[in-house]
CSV table of C-alpha atoms in Angstrom, one decimal:
chain,number,residue,atom,x,y,z
A,1,MET,CA,52.5,5.8,-19.9
A,2,ALA,CA,49.7,8.5,-19.8
A,3,SER,CA,47.5,6.2,-21.9
A,4,ASN,CA,47.9,3.3,-19.4
A,5,ASP,CA,47.1,5.6,-16.5
A,6,LYS,CA,44.0,6.8,-18.4
A,7,ASN,CA,42.9,3.2,-19.0
A,8,ALA,CA,43.5,2.4,-15.4
A,9,ILE,CA,41.3,5.3,-14.3
A,10,ILE,CA,38.5,4.3,-16.6
A,11,LYS,CA,38.7,0.7,-15.4
A,12,ASN,CA,38.5,1.8,-11.8
A,13,ILE,CA,35.5,4.0,-12.5
A,14,LEU,CA,33.8,1.0,-14.2
A,15,ALA,CA,34.7,-1.2,-11.3
A,16,GLY,CA,33.0,1.3,-9.0
A,17,ILE,CA,30.0,1.3,-11.2
A,18,LEU,CA,29.8,-2.5,-11.1
A,19,MET,CA,30.2,-2.5,-7.3
A,20,ALA,CA,27.4,0.0,-7.0
A,21,THR,CA,25.3,-2.1,-9.3
A,22,GLY,CA,25.9,-5.1,-7.1
A,23,LEU,CA,24.7,-3.2,-4.1
A,24,PHE,CA,21.7,-2.0,-6.0
A,25,SER,CA,21.1,-5.6,-7.2
A,26,ALA,CA,20.9,-6.9,-3.6
A,27,THR,CA,18.0,-4.4,-2.9
A,28,VAL,CA,16.4,-5.2,-6.2
A,29,PHE,CA,16.3,-9.0,-5.5
A,30,LEU,CA,14.3,-8.2,-2.4
A,31,SER,CA,11.7,-6.2,-4.4
A,32,ASN,CA,11.3,-8.9,-7.1
A,33,SER,CA,10.6,-6.3,-9.8
A,34,TRP,CA,11.4,-7.9,-13.2
A,35,ILE,CA,12.1,-4.5,-14.7
A,36,LYS,CA,14.8,-3.7,-12.1
A,37,LEU,CA,16.2,-7.2,-12.4
A,38,ALA,CA,16.5,-6.8,-16.2
A,39,ILE,CA,18.2,-3.4,-15.7
A,40,VAL,CA,20.8,-5.0,-13.3
A,41,GLY,CA,21.3,-7.9,-15.6
A,42,LEU,CA,22.0,-5.6,-18.6
A,43,LEU,CA,24.3,-3.4,-16.6
A,44,VAL,CA,26.4,-6.3,-15.3
A,45,THR,CA,26.5,-8.2,-18.6
A,46,ASN,CA,27.6,-5.1,-20.6
A,47,GLY,CA,30.0,-4.0,-17.9
A,48,ILE,CA,31.8,-7.4,-18.1
A,49,LEU,CA,31.8,-7.3,-21.9
A,50,TRP,CA,33.3,-3.9,-21.8
A,51,LEU,CA,36.2,-5.2,-19.8
A,52,ILE,CA,36.7,-8.2,-22.2
A,53,PHE,CA,36.4,-6.6,-25.6
A,54,GLN,CA,38.6,-4.0,-27.3
A,55,GLY,CA,38.3,-1.6,-30.2
A,56,ILE,CA,35.1,-0.5,-31.8
A,57,LEU,CA,33.0,-3.1,-30.0
A,58,ARG,CA,34.2,-1.8,-26.6
A,59,LYS,CA,33.3,1.8,-27.5
A,60,THR,CA,29.8,0.6,-28.6
A,61,ILE,CA,29.3,-1.3,-25.3
A,62,LYS,CA,30.4,1.8,-23.4
A,63,TYR,CA,27.5,3.8,-24.9
A,64,VAL,CA,25.1,1.0,-24.3
A,65,VAL,CA,26.1,1.0,-20.6
A,66,LEU,CA,25.7,4.8,-20.5
A,67,GLY,CA,22.2,4.5,-22.1
A,68,ILE,CA,21.1,1.9,-19.6
A,69,MET,CA,22.4,4.0,-16.7
A,70,ILE,CA,20.5,7.0,-18.0
A,71,PHE,CA,17.3,4.9,-18.3
A,72,THR,CA,17.9,3.5,-14.8
A,73,VAL,CA,18.1,7.0,-13.2
A,74,SER,CA,15.1,8.2,-15.2
A,75,PHE,CA,13.0,5.2,-14.3
A,76,SER,CA,13.9,5.5,-10.6
A,77,ILE,CA,12.9,9.2,-10.6
A,78,PHE,CA,9.6,8.4,-12.4
A,79,GLU,CA,8.8,5.4,-10.1
A,80,LYS,CA,9.5,7.4,-6.9
A,81,TYR,CA,7.4,10.3,-8.1
A,82,THR,CA,4.5,8.0,-9.1
A,83,PHE,CA,4.7,6.1,-5.8
A,84,TRP,CA,4.8,9.3,-3.8
A,85,ASN,CA,1.8,10.9,-5.6
A,86,ALA,CA,-0.4,7.8,-6.0
A,87,GLY,CA,-3.8,9.7,-6.4
A,88,SER,CA,-6.3,11.1,-3.9
A,89,PRO,CA,-8.9,9.1,-2.0
A,90,PRO,CA,-12.6,9.8,-2.9
A,91,ALA,CA,-13.3,11.1,0.6
A,92,PHE,CA,-10.9,14.1,-0.1
A,93,THR,CA,-12.5,17.4,-1.0
A,94,PRO,CA,-10.8,20.6,-2.1
A,95,PHE,CA,-13.0,22.5,0.4
A,96,GLN,CA,-11.0,20.7,3.2
A,97,PRO,CA,-7.5,20.7,1.7
A,98,GLY,CA,-5.9,19.3,4.9
A,99,VAL,CA,-8.4,16.5,5.5
A,100,THR,CA,-8.3,12.9,4.0
A,101,VAL,CA,-11.3,11.7,6.0
A,102,SER,CA,-13.1,13.3,8.9
A,103,TYR,CA,-15.6,12.3,11.6
A,104,ALA,CA,-18.2,14.3,9.8
A,105,ASN,CA,-17.9,12.3,6.5
A,106,ILE,CA,-16.5,8.9,7.4
A,107,LEU,CA,-19.9,7.3,7.7
A,108,ASN,CA,-20.7,8.4,4.2
A,109,VAL,CA,-17.6,6.9,2.6
A,110,SER,CA,-17.9,4.1,0.0
A,111,LEU,CA,-15.3,1.3,0.6
A,112,THR,CA,-15.7,0.2,-3.0
A,113,GLU,CA,-14.8,3.6,-4.3
A,114,ILE,CA,-11.8,3.8,-2.0
A,115,VAL,CA,-10.4,0.5,-3.4
A,116,GLN,CA,-11.3,1.5,-7.0
A,117,SER,CA,-9.6,4.9,-6.6
A,118,VAL,CA,-6.4,3.0,-5.7
A,119,LYS,CA,-6.7,0.5,-8.5
A,120,ASN,CA,-7.3,3.3,-11.0
A,121,SER,CA,-4.1,5.2,-10.0
A,122,PRO,CA,-1.0,5.2,-12.1
A,123,ALA,CA,0.9,3.8,-9.2
A,124,PHE,CA,-1.2,0.7,-9.1
A,125,GLY,CA,-0.8,0.3,-12.9
A,126,LEU,CA,3.0,0.6,-12.4
A,127,ILE,CA,3.2,-2.1,-9.8
A,128,GLY,CA,1.0,-4.3,-12.0
A,129,LEU,CA,3.7,-3.8,-14.7
A,130,GLU,CA,6.6,-4.5,-12.4
A,131,TYR,CA,5.1,-7.4,-10.5
A,132,PRO,CA,3.0,-9.5,-13.0
A,133,GLY,CA,0.3,-11.5,-11.4
A,134,ILE,CA,-3.0,-11.1,-9.5
A,135,ILE,CA,-2.9,-8.4,-6.8
A,136,THR,CA,-5.6,-8.9,-4.2
A,137,PHE,CA,-7.2,-6.7,-1.6
A,138,GLU,CA,-6.1,-7.6,1.9
A,139,SER,CA,-7.3,-4.9,4.4
A,140,MET,CA,-8.3,-1.3,4.9
A,141,LYS,CA,-8.3,1.2,7.8
A,142,LEU,CA,-10.0,4.6,8.1
A,143,ASP,CA,-9.0,6.7,11.1
A,144,THR,CA,-10.3,10.1,12.3
A,145,THR,CA,-8.5,10.2,15.7
A,146,PHE,CA,-6.1,12.9,14.6
A,147,GLY,CA,-6.3,16.1,12.6
A,148,GLY,CA,-6.9,15.4,8.9
A,149,GLY,CA,-7.6,11.6,9.3
A,150,SER,CA,-6.1,8.8,7.3
A,151,ILE,CA,-7.0,6.0,4.9
A,152,GLU,CA,-4.8,2.9,4.5
A,153,VAL,CA,-5.4,0.2,1.8
A,154,LEU,CA,-3.3,-2.9,1.8
A,155,PHE,CA,-2.9,-5.3,-1.2
A,156,TYR,CA,-1.0,-8.6,-1.5
A,157,GLN,CA,0.4,-10.6,-4.4
A,158,LYS,CA,1.1,-14.3,-4.1
A,159,ALA,CA,3.4,-14.6,-7.1
A,160,SER,CA,6.0,-12.3,-5.6
A,161,ASN,CA,4.9,-12.6,-2.0
A,162,MET,CA,4.9,-8.8,-1.8
A,163,GLY,CA,2.7,-6.3,0.0
A,164,PHE,CA,1.6,-2.9,-1.4
A,165,ARG,CA,0.5,-0.3,1.2
A,166,PHE,CA,-1.3,2.9,0.0
A,167,VAL,CA,-1.6,5.5,2.8
A,168,SER,CA,-3.2,9.0,2.6
A,169,SER,CA,-3.2,11.3,5.7
A,170,SER,CA,-4.2,14.9,6.3
A,171,GLY,CA,-5.3,15.6,2.8
A,172,GLN,CA,-2.1,14.3,1.1
A,173,PRO,CA,-2.1,12.0,-1.9
A,174,TYR,CA,-1.7,8.3,-1.4
A,175,ARG,CA,1.9,7.2,-0.7
A,176,LEU,CA,2.8,3.7,-1.8
A,177,SER,CA,5.2,1.5,0.0
A,178,ILE,CA,6.3,-1.9,-1.1
A,179,PHE,CA,7.5,-4.6,1.3
A,180,SER,CA,8.2,-8.3,1.4
A,181,TRP,CA,5.4,-10.2,3.1
A,182,ASN,CA,6.2,-12.2,6.2
A,183,GLY,CA,4.2,-15.3,6.8
A,184,GLN,CA,0.8,-16.1,5.2
A,185,PRO,CA,-1.8,-13.5,4.6
A,186,PHE,CA,-5.2,-14.0,6.3
A,187,SER,CA,-7.0,-13.8,2.9
A,188,SER,CA,-5.4,-17.1,1.8
A,189,MET,CA,-6.2,-18.8,5.2
A,190,PHE,CA,-9.9,-18.1,4.9
A,191,PRO,CA,-11.1,-18.7,1.3
A,192,GLN,CA,-14.4,-17.1,0.4
A,193,LYS,CA,-17.0,-17.8,-2.3
A,194,GLN,CA,-17.2,-14.1,-3.0
A,195,THR,CA,-14.3,-11.8,-4.0
A,196,PRO,CA,-13.2,-9.1,-1.5
A,197,GLU,CA,-14.6,-6.5,-3.9
A,198,GLU,CA,-18.0,-8.2,-3.8
A,199,ILE,CA,-17.9,-8.3,0.0
A,200,LEU,CA,-17.1,-4.6,0.1
A,201,GLU,CA,-20.0,-3.9,-2.2
A,202,ARG,CA,-22.2,-5.8,0.3
A,203,ILE,CA,-21.0,-3.7,3.1
A,204,ASP,CA,-21.6,-0.6,1.0
A,205,SER,CA,-25.2,-1.7,0.3
A,206,LEU,CA,-25.9,-1.3,4.0
A,207,GLY,CA,-23.6,1.7,4.5
A,208,LEU,CA,-21.2,2.5,7.2
A,209,ARG,CA,-23.8,4.7,9.0
A,210,TRP,CA,-26.0,1.6,9.3
A,211,PHE,CA,-23.2,-0.3,11.0
A,212,TYR,CA,-22.6,2.6,13.3
A,213,ASN,CA,-26.2,2.9,14.3
A,214,ARG,CA,-26.3,-0.8,15.1
A,215,ALA,CA,-23.2,-0.5,17.2
A,216,ALA,CA,-24.6,2.6,19.0
A,217,GLU,CA,-27.9,0.7,19.6
A,218,ALA,CA,-26.1,-2.3,21.0
A,219,TYR,CA,-24.0,-0.1,23.2
A,220,GLN,CA,-27.2,1.6,24.6
A,221,ASN,CA,-28.9,-1.7,25.2
A,222,THR,CA,-25.8,-2.9,27.2
A,223,THR,CA,-25.1,0.3,29.2
A,224,GLY,CA,-28.4,2.2,29.1
A,225,LYS,CA,-26.4,5.2,27.8
A,226,ILE,CA,-25.9,6.9,24.5
A,227,PRO,CA,-22.3,6.5,23.4
A,228,GLN,CA,-20.3,9.7,23.7
A,229,VAL,CA,-18.2,9.4,20.5
A,230,ASN,CA,-16.4,12.1,18.4
A,231,ALA,CA,-13.9,10.0,16.6
A,232,LEU,CA,-14.0,6.7,14.7
A,233,GLN,CA,-11.7,4.0,13.5
A,234,ILE,CA,-13.0,1.5,10.9
A,235,SER,CA,-11.0,-1.5,9.9
A,236,ILE,CA,-11.9,-4.0,7.1
A,237,GLN,CA,-9.8,-7.1,7.9
A,238,TRP,CA,-9.8,-10.9,7.9
A,239,GLU,CA,-10.7,-12.7,11.1
A,240,ASN,CA,-11.4,-16.1,12.6
A,241,TYR,CA,-14.1,-15.6,15.3
A,242,GLY,CA,-16.2,-18.4,16.6
A,243,ASN,CA,-17.8,-20.2,13.6
A,244,TYR,CA,-17.1,-17.3,11.3
A,245,GLN,CA,-14.0,-17.0,9.1
A,246,GLY,CA,-13.6,-14.1,6.6
A,247,ILE,CA,-13.8,-10.4,6.2
A,248,THR,CA,-15.2,-8.4,9.1
A,249,LEU,CA,-15.9,-4.7,9.8
A,250,LEU,CA,-14.4,-3.6,13.1
A,251,LEU,CA,-15.8,-0.2,14.2
A,252,ILE,CA,-14.1,1.5,17.2
A,253,GLY,CA,-15.8,4.5,18.7
A,254,LEU,CA,-13.6,6.9,20.7
A,255,TYR,CA,-13.8,10.1,22.6
A,256,HIS,CA,-11.0,12.4,21.4
A,257,SER,CA,-9.7,15.1,23.7
A,258,THR,CA,-6.6,17.3,23.5
A,259,PHE,CA,-4.3,14.8,25.1
A,260,VAL,CA,-5.8,11.4,24.8
A,261,ASN,CA,-8.1,9.1,22.8
A,262,GLN,CA,-10.4,7.2,25.1
A,263,SER,CA,-12.0,4.0,23.6
A,264,VAL,CA,-15.8,3.9,24.1
A,265,PHE,CA,-16.7,0.6,22.3
A,266,PHE,CA,-15.5,-2.0,19.9
A,267,ALA,CA,-18.1,-3.5,17.5
A,268,ASP,CA,-17.2,-6.3,15.1
A,269,PHE,CA,-19.6,-7.2,12.2
A,270,GLN,CA,-19.9,-9.7,9.5
A,271,PRO,CA,-20.4,-8.1,6.0
A,272,ASP,CA,-24.2,-8.9,6.2
A,273,GLY,CA,-24.6,-6.8,9.4
A,274,THR,CA,-24.5,-9.7,11.9
A,275,LEU,CA,-22.8,-8.4,15.1
A,276,LEU,CA,-20.0,-10.8,16.1
A,277,TYR,CA,-19.2,-9.0,19.4
A,278,LEU,CA,-19.5,-5.7,21.2
A,279,ASN,CA,-16.8,-4.8,23.8
A,280,VAL,CA,-17.7,-1.8,26.0
A,281,ALA,CA,-14.7,0.1,27.3
A,282,PRO,CA,-14.7,0.6,31.1
């Protein structure tokens, strides 16, 4: 009688494990990670075999399931740590520990180095392992409108239809978040002869300071005044404007005060420095 009760308890425990695995599986299928799918498949398969077989084989399967569960927990901890500490952006300096990017250094930043710093990180290597296929650059944003500033780099993978967002703010390491992409990315809508990395190199050859000087000059020609700016937002994104389709550099000049950020101008450029438009804030 006691033996039957013991077996019933063990079966209930295993049933609970299988239920938890099923819930975990639902989340995993959304992430499309082949490693996690393989883990779930192994757990479910061996769990079912454990219920079917008896004797020595059953005991062996029990230890296999236990080993898979230990690996699952270990991998999850490793993955979470890697995604939460995904490297530091090149704009970061130990002399300013609470600053990712600032108004003082944003115009000296290399966009190519930012993307490369992400690609060289262990986190990017891990997602490349979990999601086989080409991962392409989609967009970037640099922001100095709050203390410490922030850098965001977004990538897309067509094979899994997943997005990978790397964000660093206030001197913290990049944090990686993974999400299912809704709709079609702009990069696939506007095919280019050059790769995104080659386009970023073209922007870097002119330099962000060059783009800012052109924007300030256009502002002064329009208003007759020198722009009063103490904060900047720079976005590298895909746009369809007039006859131009492709990557643009949107530079937003702002005046930052204690309680509000007031926009001064919006200047949108092609990578070769051609000004697409300038909007002057009232």
